[in-house]
Amino acid sequence: MGRSTKQQSLETAAAILTHARERFAASSFAAVSLEEIARAAGVTRGAVYHHFGSSEGLFVRVHEQAQGDLAAAIAHETADLDDPERSLRSGSRVFMRTVVSPSLRQIVLVDGPAVLGWARWRDADAQNSGAHLTEVLEELHDAGRLQSRDPEATSALLSGAMNELALWVAHHPAPADALERALAAIELAIDGEVVPPPARTAPTN
């Protein structure tokens, strides 16, 4: 394959992925056809099959991209925070607000578990936003500030709680109110897992 042909192939795949993500986010996996995506991307249905194999294969790629964007949002928000407790709280808020946003809600929370299956969906979560959670909990553990002293178990606990809360928000009839209630619940959960930093003593003369 020549350089120009390879570049054209990459551009075609990127266009298909972009339009597929827009439609999967706005509707649902079951309601979106490959013909619709192909028309939006200006390609044939055969081109979609060529690059992604099937509707499920295309959705898997869209979901991977969405999970990556979620992890990137957390990393960006916490990049300049030196205190692991602040990183944990900030990252948790970003996770919740981002995952229930219109661009991710349907893909990650609603269709993701159904199309990928629960185990595969959990693996994707663990490799992306879950990795950031485990990392910051390990920092708290190393600083002697993790109540349970088991960062892996605590990561599973908090990740499970946040994913359940996100699903609850996503299906709630008043999602904005539910989100604020979910954020408050997460703060309380973190309060129970994090040991406050030692108090600083005033210098003696």
GROMACS .gro file of C-alpha atoms in nm:
model
  205
    1MET     CA    1   0.000   0.000   0.000
    2GLY     CA    2   0.145   0.335  -0.108
    3ARG     CA    3   0.185   0.624   0.132
    4SER     CA    4  -0.107   0.823  -0.012
    5THR     CA    5  -0.333   0.516  -0.019
    6LYS     CA    6  -0.246   0.431   0.341
    7GLN     CA    7  -0.315   0.788   0.448
    8GLN     CA    8  -0.649   0.782   0.270
    9SER     CA    9  -0.736   0.459   0.449
   10LEU     CA   10  -0.652   0.612   0.787
   11GLU     CA   11  -0.858   0.921   0.709
   12THR     CA   12  -1.152   0.708   0.601
   13ALA     CA   13  -1.138   0.504   0.921
   14ALA     CA   14  -1.115   0.822   1.131
   15ALA     CA   15  -1.416   0.975   0.954
   16ILE     CA   16  -1.622   0.661   1.008
   17LEU     CA   17  -1.524   0.655   1.377
   18THR     CA   18  -1.613   1.022   1.423
   19HIS     CA   19  -1.957   0.990   1.271
   20ALA     CA   20  -2.025   0.661   1.448
   21ARG     CA   21  -1.942   0.817   1.782
   22GLU     CA   22  -2.172   1.112   1.719
   23ARG     CA   23  -2.462   0.881   1.637
   24PHE     CA   24  -2.401   0.629   1.912
   25ALA     CA   25  -2.388   0.916   2.162
   26ALA     CA   26  -2.707   1.078   2.034
   27SER     CA   27  -2.916   0.763   1.996
   28SER     CA   28  -2.818   0.409   2.089
   29PHE     CA   29  -2.625   0.117   1.948
   30ALA     CA   30  -2.942  -0.069   1.852
   31ALA     CA   31  -3.097   0.231   1.677
   32VAL     CA   32  -2.798   0.320   1.457
   33SER     CA   33  -2.738   0.136   1.131
   34LEU     CA   34  -2.412   0.095   0.944
   35GLU     CA   35  -2.583   0.245   0.639
   36GLU     CA   36  -2.655   0.562   0.835
   37ILE     CA   37  -2.295   0.588   0.953
   38ALA     CA   38  -2.161   0.518   0.605
   39ARG     CA   39  -2.378   0.792   0.451
   40ALA     CA   40  -2.269   1.043   0.715
   41ALA     CA   41  -1.901   0.959   0.657
   42GLY     CA   42  -1.940   0.968   0.277
   43VAL     CA   43  -1.831   0.607   0.229
   44THR     CA   44  -1.989   0.276   0.135
   45ARG     CA   45  -2.119   0.023   0.382
   46GLY     CA   46  -1.846  -0.208   0.257
   47ALA     CA   47  -1.583   0.043   0.367
   48VAL     CA   48  -1.723   0.035   0.720
   49TYR     CA   49  -1.705  -0.346   0.720
   50HIS     CA   50  -1.354  -0.331   0.577
   51HIS     CA   51  -1.223  -0.110   0.859
   52PHE     CA   52  -1.424  -0.236   1.156
   53GLY     CA   53  -1.566  -0.577   1.063
   54SER     CA   54  -1.914  -0.535   1.208
   55SER     CA   55  -2.140  -0.303   1.403
   56GLU     CA   56  -2.004  -0.451   1.724
   57GLY     CA   57  -1.646  -0.401   1.607
   58LEU     CA   58  -1.717  -0.038   1.529
   59PHE     CA   59  -1.883   0.016   1.867
   60VAL     CA   60  -1.586  -0.143   2.045
   61ARG     CA   61  -1.355   0.113   1.885
   62VAL     CA   62  -1.591   0.399   1.973
   63HIS     CA   63  -1.611   0.276   2.331
   64GLU     CA   64  -1.231   0.247   2.356
   65GLN     CA   65  -1.199   0.606   2.237
   66ALA     CA   66  -1.462   0.728   2.483
   67GLN     CA   67  -1.294   0.549   2.774
   68GLY     CA   68  -0.961   0.700   2.671
   69ASP     CA   69  -1.114   1.048   2.665
   70LEU     CA   70  -1.256   0.993   3.014
   71ALA     CA   71  -0.916   0.890   3.148
   72ALA     CA   72  -0.752   1.187   2.974
   73ALA     CA   73  -0.999   1.428   3.138
   74ILE     CA   74  -0.908   1.292   3.481
   75ALA     CA   75  -0.535   1.308   3.409
   76HIS     CA   76  -0.563   1.666   3.285
   77GLU     CA   77  -0.761   1.782   3.588
   78THR     CA   78  -0.523   1.625   3.841
   79ALA     CA   79  -0.189   1.680   3.666
   80ASP     CA   80  -0.084   1.975   3.883
   81LEU     CA   81  -0.210   1.843   4.217
   82ASP     CA   82   0.063   1.726   4.454
   83ASP     CA   83  -0.163   1.607   4.735
   84PRO     CA   84  -0.305   1.258   4.661
   85GLU     CA   85  -0.621   1.328   4.861
   86ARG     CA   86  -0.695   1.633   4.648
   87SER     CA   87  -0.622   1.426   4.337
   88LEU     CA   88  -0.862   1.155   4.455
   89ARG     CA   89  -1.143   1.399   4.524
   90SER     CA   90  -1.089   1.604   4.210
   91GLY     CA   91  -1.049   1.299   3.988
   92SER     CA   92  -1.365   1.142   4.128
   93ARG     CA   93  -1.565   1.458   4.057
   94VAL     CA   94  -1.430   1.479   3.703
   95PHE     CA   95  -1.508   1.113   3.643
   96MET     CA   96  -1.868   1.157   3.751
   97ARG     CA   97  -1.933   1.480   3.563
   98THR     CA   98  -1.765   1.353   3.245
   99VAL     CA   99  -1.908   1.002   3.229
  100VAL     CA  100  -2.268   1.127   3.258
  101SER     CA  101  -2.216   1.402   2.998
  102PRO     CA  102  -2.412   1.375   2.671
  103SER     CA  103  -2.102   1.277   2.472
  104LEU     CA  104  -2.025   0.972   2.691
  105ARG     CA  105  -2.337   0.871   2.881
  106GLN     CA  106  -2.500   0.651   2.617
  107ILE     CA  107  -2.176   0.498   2.493
  108VAL     CA  108  -2.003   0.423   2.823
  109LEU     CA  109  -2.286   0.372   3.071
  110VAL     CA  110  -2.589   0.254   2.875
  111ASP     CA  111  -2.468   0.059   2.571
  112GLY     CA  112  -2.116  -0.025   2.688
  113PRO     CA  113  -2.208  -0.299   2.938
  114ALA     CA  114  -2.480  -0.438   2.709
  115VAL     CA  115  -2.273  -0.458   2.390
  116LEU     CA  116  -1.935  -0.549   2.537
  117GLY     CA  117  -2.058  -0.765   2.823
  118TRP     CA  118  -2.003  -0.685   3.189
  119ALA     CA  119  -1.655  -0.839   3.221
  120ARG     CA  120  -1.514  -0.669   2.913
  121TRP     CA  121  -1.670  -0.337   3.010
  122ARG     CA  122  -1.516  -0.358   3.358
  123ASP     CA  123  -1.175  -0.436   3.208
  124ALA     CA  124  -1.197  -0.125   2.989
  125ASP     CA  125  -1.290   0.085   3.292
  126ALA     CA  126  -1.004  -0.062   3.497
  127GLN     CA  127  -0.748   0.008   3.225
  128ASN     CA  128  -0.851   0.371   3.186
  129SER     CA  129  -1.009   0.578   3.466
  130GLY     CA  130  -0.966   0.286   3.707
  131ALA     CA  131  -0.591   0.298   3.658
  132HIS     CA  132  -0.582   0.660   3.778
  133LEU     CA  133  -0.788   0.567   4.082
  134THR     CA  134  -0.559   0.280   4.179
  135GLU     CA  135  -0.251   0.496   4.131
  136VAL     CA  136  -0.369   0.774   4.363
  137LEU     CA  137  -0.481   0.522   4.626
  138GLU     CA  138  -0.136   0.365   4.617
  139GLU     CA  139   0.010   0.712   4.680
  140LEU     CA  140  -0.217   0.753   4.981
  141HIS     CA  141  -0.118   0.408   5.103
  142ASP     CA  142   0.252   0.487   5.071
  143ALA     CA  143   0.195   0.807   5.270
  144GLY     CA  144   0.020   0.612   5.546
  145ARG     CA  145  -0.309   0.785   5.473
  146LEU     CA  146  -0.527   0.499   5.348
  147GLN     CA  147  -0.763   0.368   5.616
  148SER     CA  148  -0.788   0.012   5.483
  149ARG     CA  149  -0.416  -0.015   5.396
  150ASP     CA  150  -0.519  -0.210   5.086
  151PRO     CA  151  -0.518   0.014   4.776
  152GLU     CA  152  -0.631  -0.260   4.537
  153ALA     CA  153  -0.938  -0.351   4.741
  154THR     CA  154  -1.019   0.014   4.805
  155SER     CA  155  -0.993   0.087   4.432
  156ALA     CA  156  -1.242  -0.191   4.358
  157LEU     CA  157  -1.473  -0.055   4.629
  158LEU     CA  158  -1.468   0.307   4.515
  159SER     CA  159  -1.472   0.223   4.144
  160GLY     CA  160  -1.775  -0.001   4.192
  161ALA     CA  161  -1.952   0.266   4.394
  162MET     CA  162  -1.882   0.538   4.137
  163ASN     CA  163  -1.988   0.323   3.843
  164GLU     CA  164  -2.314   0.231   4.018
  165LEU     CA  165  -2.377   0.597   4.103
  166ALA     CA  166  -2.303   0.696   3.743
  167LEU     CA  167  -2.552   0.438   3.615
  168TRP     CA  168  -2.807   0.566   3.867
  169VAL     CA  169  -2.754   0.924   3.749
  170ALA     CA  170  -2.771   0.822   3.383
  171HIS     CA  171  -3.115   0.664   3.429
  172HIS     CA  172  -3.254   0.915   3.678
  173PRO     CA  173  -3.549   1.133   3.569
  174ALA     CA  174  -3.373   1.438   3.721
  175PRO     CA  175  -3.007   1.375   3.629
  176ALA     CA  176  -2.870   1.715   3.734
  177ASP     CA  177  -3.007   1.676   4.086
  178ALA     CA  178  -2.899   1.312   4.098
  179LEU     CA  179  -2.546   1.408   3.997
  180GLU     CA  180  -2.509   1.651   4.287
  181ARG     CA  181  -2.640   1.388   4.527
  182ALA     CA  182  -2.399   1.133   4.382
  183LEU     CA  183  -2.104   1.370   4.423
  184ALA     CA  184  -2.197   1.426   4.786
  185ALA     CA  185  -2.215   1.050   4.843
  186ILE     CA  186  -1.871   1.002   4.689
  187GLU     CA  187  -1.722   1.268   4.917
  188LEU     CA  188  -1.860   1.081   5.219
  189ALA     CA  189  -1.717   0.753   5.089
  190ILE     CA  190  -1.375   0.913   5.046
  191ASP     CA  191  -1.398   1.060   5.397
  192GLY     CA  192  -1.424   0.705   5.529
  193GLU     CA  193  -1.122   0.580   5.335
  194VAL     CA  194  -0.868   0.860   5.373
  195VAL     CA  195  -0.674   0.934   5.689
  196PRO     CA  196  -0.629   1.311   5.743
  197PRO     CA  197  -0.271   1.438   5.712
  198PRO     CA  198  -0.086   1.473   6.041
  199ALA     CA  199  -0.133   1.810   6.206
  200ARG     CA  200   0.162   2.040   6.179
  201THR     CA  201   0.313   2.140   6.509
  202ALA     CA  202   0.424   2.496   6.565
  203PRO     CA  203   0.801   2.535   6.592
  204THR     CA  204   0.933   2.582   6.944
  205ASN     CA  205   1.175   2.856   7.035
   0.00000   0.00000   0.00000
